[in-house]
GROMACS .gro file of C-alpha atoms in nm:
model
  135
    1MET     CA    1   0.009   0.024   0.037
    2ILE     CA    2   0.112   0.309  -0.096
    3THR     CA    3   0.100   0.582   0.199
    4GLY     CA    4   0.270   0.913   0.046
    5ARG     CA    5   0.491   0.868   0.324
    6PHE     CA    6   0.869   0.852   0.138
    7ASN     CA    7   0.719   1.190  -0.088
    8ILE     CA    8   0.610   1.353   0.244
    9ILE     CA    9   0.964   1.328   0.394
   10LEU     CA   10   1.127   1.376   0.057
   11GLY     CA   11   0.921   1.738   0.047
   12LEU     CA   12   1.018   1.789   0.399
   13VAL     CA   13   1.424   1.721   0.344
   14THR     CA   14   1.411   1.962  -0.001
   15MET     CA   15   1.290   2.269   0.162
   16PHE     CA   16   1.495   2.228   0.434
   17LEU     CA   17   1.829   2.200   0.223
   18ALA     CA   18   1.668   2.467   0.000
   19GLY     CA   19   1.628   2.697   0.323
   20ILE     CA   20   2.016   2.600   0.413
   21THR     CA   21   2.086   2.707   0.064
   22GLY     CA   22   1.916   3.030   0.105
   23PHE     CA   23   2.104   3.114   0.404
   24ALA     CA   24   2.421   3.040   0.226
   25LEU     CA   25   2.328   3.260  -0.058
   26GLY     CA   26   2.236   3.567   0.149
   27LEU     CA   27   2.503   3.521   0.392
   28THR     CA   28   2.771   3.555   0.040
   29LEU     CA   29   2.572   3.837  -0.112
   30GLU     CA   30   2.728   4.183   0.033
   31ARG     CA   31   2.985   4.173  -0.233
   32TYR     CA   32   2.764   4.204  -0.481
   33PHE     CA   33   2.641   4.498  -0.399
   34GLN     CA   34   2.950   4.735  -0.332
   35SER     CA   35   2.886   4.996  -0.612
   36GLY     CA   36   2.518   5.050  -0.453
   37TYR     CA   37   2.340   4.774  -0.692
   38ALA     CA   38   2.325   4.382  -0.768
   39GLN     CA   39   2.611   4.281  -0.962
   40ILE     CA   40   2.470   3.948  -0.955
   41THR     CA   41   2.680   3.669  -1.238
   42PHE     CA   42   2.464   3.492  -1.448
   43TRP     CA   43   2.557   3.182  -1.243
   44ARG     CA   44   2.481   3.281  -0.900
   45GLN     CA   45   2.125   3.394  -1.062
   46LEU     CA   46   2.047   3.025  -1.168
   47THR     CA   47   2.159   2.903  -0.827
   48ARG     CA   48   1.936   3.142  -0.689
   49VAL     CA   49   1.642   3.042  -0.916
   50GLY     CA   50   1.782   2.640  -0.778
   51HIS     CA   51   1.717   2.728  -0.454
   52THR     CA   52   1.411   2.931  -0.508
   53HIS     CA   53   1.231   2.702  -0.693
   54GLY     CA   54   1.298   2.408  -0.397
   55MET     CA   55   1.071   2.539  -0.153
   56PRO     CA   56   0.766   2.468  -0.427
   57PHE     CA   57   0.885   2.165  -0.543
   58GLY     CA   58   0.964   2.021  -0.168
   59MET     CA   59   0.609   2.189  -0.124
   60ILE     CA   60   0.439   2.013  -0.408
   61ASN     CA   61   0.594   1.630  -0.337
   62ILE     CA   62   0.458   1.722   0.063
   63LEU     CA   63   0.112   1.810  -0.098
   64PHE     CA   64   0.115   1.449  -0.334
   65GLY     CA   65   0.232   1.268  -0.016
   66LEU     CA   66  -0.103   1.360   0.204
   67LEU     CA   67  -0.349   1.344  -0.095
   68ILE     CA   68  -0.155   0.967  -0.235
   69GLY     CA   69  -0.302   0.795   0.029
   70ARG     CA   70  -0.675   0.929   0.062
   71ALA     CA   71  -0.712   0.913  -0.371
   72SER     CA   72  -0.955   0.653  -0.451
   73CYS     CA   73  -0.751   0.485  -0.724
   74SER     CA   74  -0.560   0.191  -0.888
   75MET     CA   75  -0.191   0.170  -0.675
   76ARG     CA   76  -0.066   0.172  -1.054
   77LEU     CA   77  -0.097   0.595  -1.080
   78LYS     CA   78  -0.030   0.652  -0.692
   79HIS     CA   79   0.315   0.431  -0.728
   80SER     CA   80   0.362   0.660  -1.084
   81GLY     CA   81   0.258   0.993  -0.922
   82ALA     CA   82   0.500   0.904  -0.629
   83VAL     CA   83   0.788   0.881  -0.904
   84PHE     CA   84   0.711   1.146  -1.112
   85THR     CA   85   0.646   1.402  -0.828
   86ALA     CA   86   0.969   1.274  -0.690
   87SER     CA   87   1.148   1.317  -1.018
   88ALA     CA   88   1.057   1.607  -1.069
   89LEU     CA   89   1.302   1.779  -0.807
   90CYS     CA   90   1.582   1.767  -1.107
   91LEU     CA   91   1.468   2.109  -1.212
   92PRO     CA   92   1.573   2.257  -0.952
   93LEU     CA   93   1.836   2.082  -0.879
   94GLY     CA   94   1.926   2.113  -1.178
   95THR     CA   95   1.911   2.506  -1.221
   96ALA     CA   96   2.149   2.486  -0.894
   97LEU     CA   97   2.406   2.279  -1.047
   98ARG     CA   98   2.440   2.468  -1.367
   99GLY     CA   99   2.464   2.737  -1.175
  100LEU     CA  100   2.696   2.558  -0.971
  101THR     CA  101   2.881   2.438  -1.194
  102GLU     CA  102   2.932   2.781  -1.465
  103GLY     CA  103   2.713   2.643  -1.691
  104ALA     CA  104   2.748   2.232  -1.697
  105PRO     CA  105   2.546   2.133  -2.028
  106TRP     CA  106   2.396   1.778  -1.843
  107ALA     CA  107   2.216   2.027  -1.558
  108THR     CA  108   2.022   2.129  -1.848
  109GLY     CA  109   1.932   1.807  -1.897
  110LEU     CA  110   1.849   1.719  -1.557
  111ALA     CA  111   1.626   2.036  -1.515
  112ALA     CA  112   1.448   1.940  -1.826
  113VAL     CA  113   1.389   1.596  -1.678
  114GLY     CA  114   1.282   1.760  -1.357
  115GLY     CA  115   1.058   1.977  -1.593
  116ALA     CA  116   0.837   1.717  -1.808
  117SER     CA  117   0.832   1.492  -1.461
  118LEU     CA  118   0.672   1.803  -1.297
  119LEU     CA  119   0.417   1.852  -1.606
  120ALA     CA  120   0.348   1.384  -1.595
  121ALA     CA  121   0.323   1.438  -1.185
  122CYS     CA  122   0.051   1.736  -1.265
  123VAL     CA  123  -0.141   1.549  -1.483
  124ILE     CA  124  -0.150   1.195  -1.288
  125MET     CA  125  -0.288   1.423  -0.954
  126ILE     CA  126  -0.545   1.559  -1.159
  127MET     CA  127  -0.625   1.197  -1.265
  128MET     CA  128  -0.559   1.034  -0.941
  129VAL     CA  129  -0.871   1.389  -0.777
  130THR     CA  130  -1.086   1.274  -1.061
  131ALA     CA  131  -1.116   0.900  -1.034
  132ARG     CA  132  -1.397   0.792  -0.890
  133GLN     CA  133  -1.440   0.525  -0.629
  134LYS     CA  134  -1.436   0.193  -0.646
  135GLU     CA  135  -1.756   0.067  -0.518
   0.00000   0.00000   0.00000
């Protein structure tokens, strides 16, 4: 039986790590404002975008984990949704890694896999919510 616990734990860990990343970015931000305005490099901006996307993607995993235990659909659909929702975390991870590696092309592919997984997870979530309860 799929209860959604994995997605809930994964979402909480993701939000914790994204929060720690935010602190690290904030503590190193002062040198970019030396002339009075932000002079953030493109690579640092990508790392920041990865941090910013980590929070809502973690929340999506938590919400899906809470939904999956109550859904009245097939176990196959629940399992597929859990996997796609978890793999959607590749988007913020790939974006942050692209920023940290200053443009590694493999990180762009990782982010694309995460984006496609998020779309698939949304479609599956719609199917789960609209599935009729078995009588």
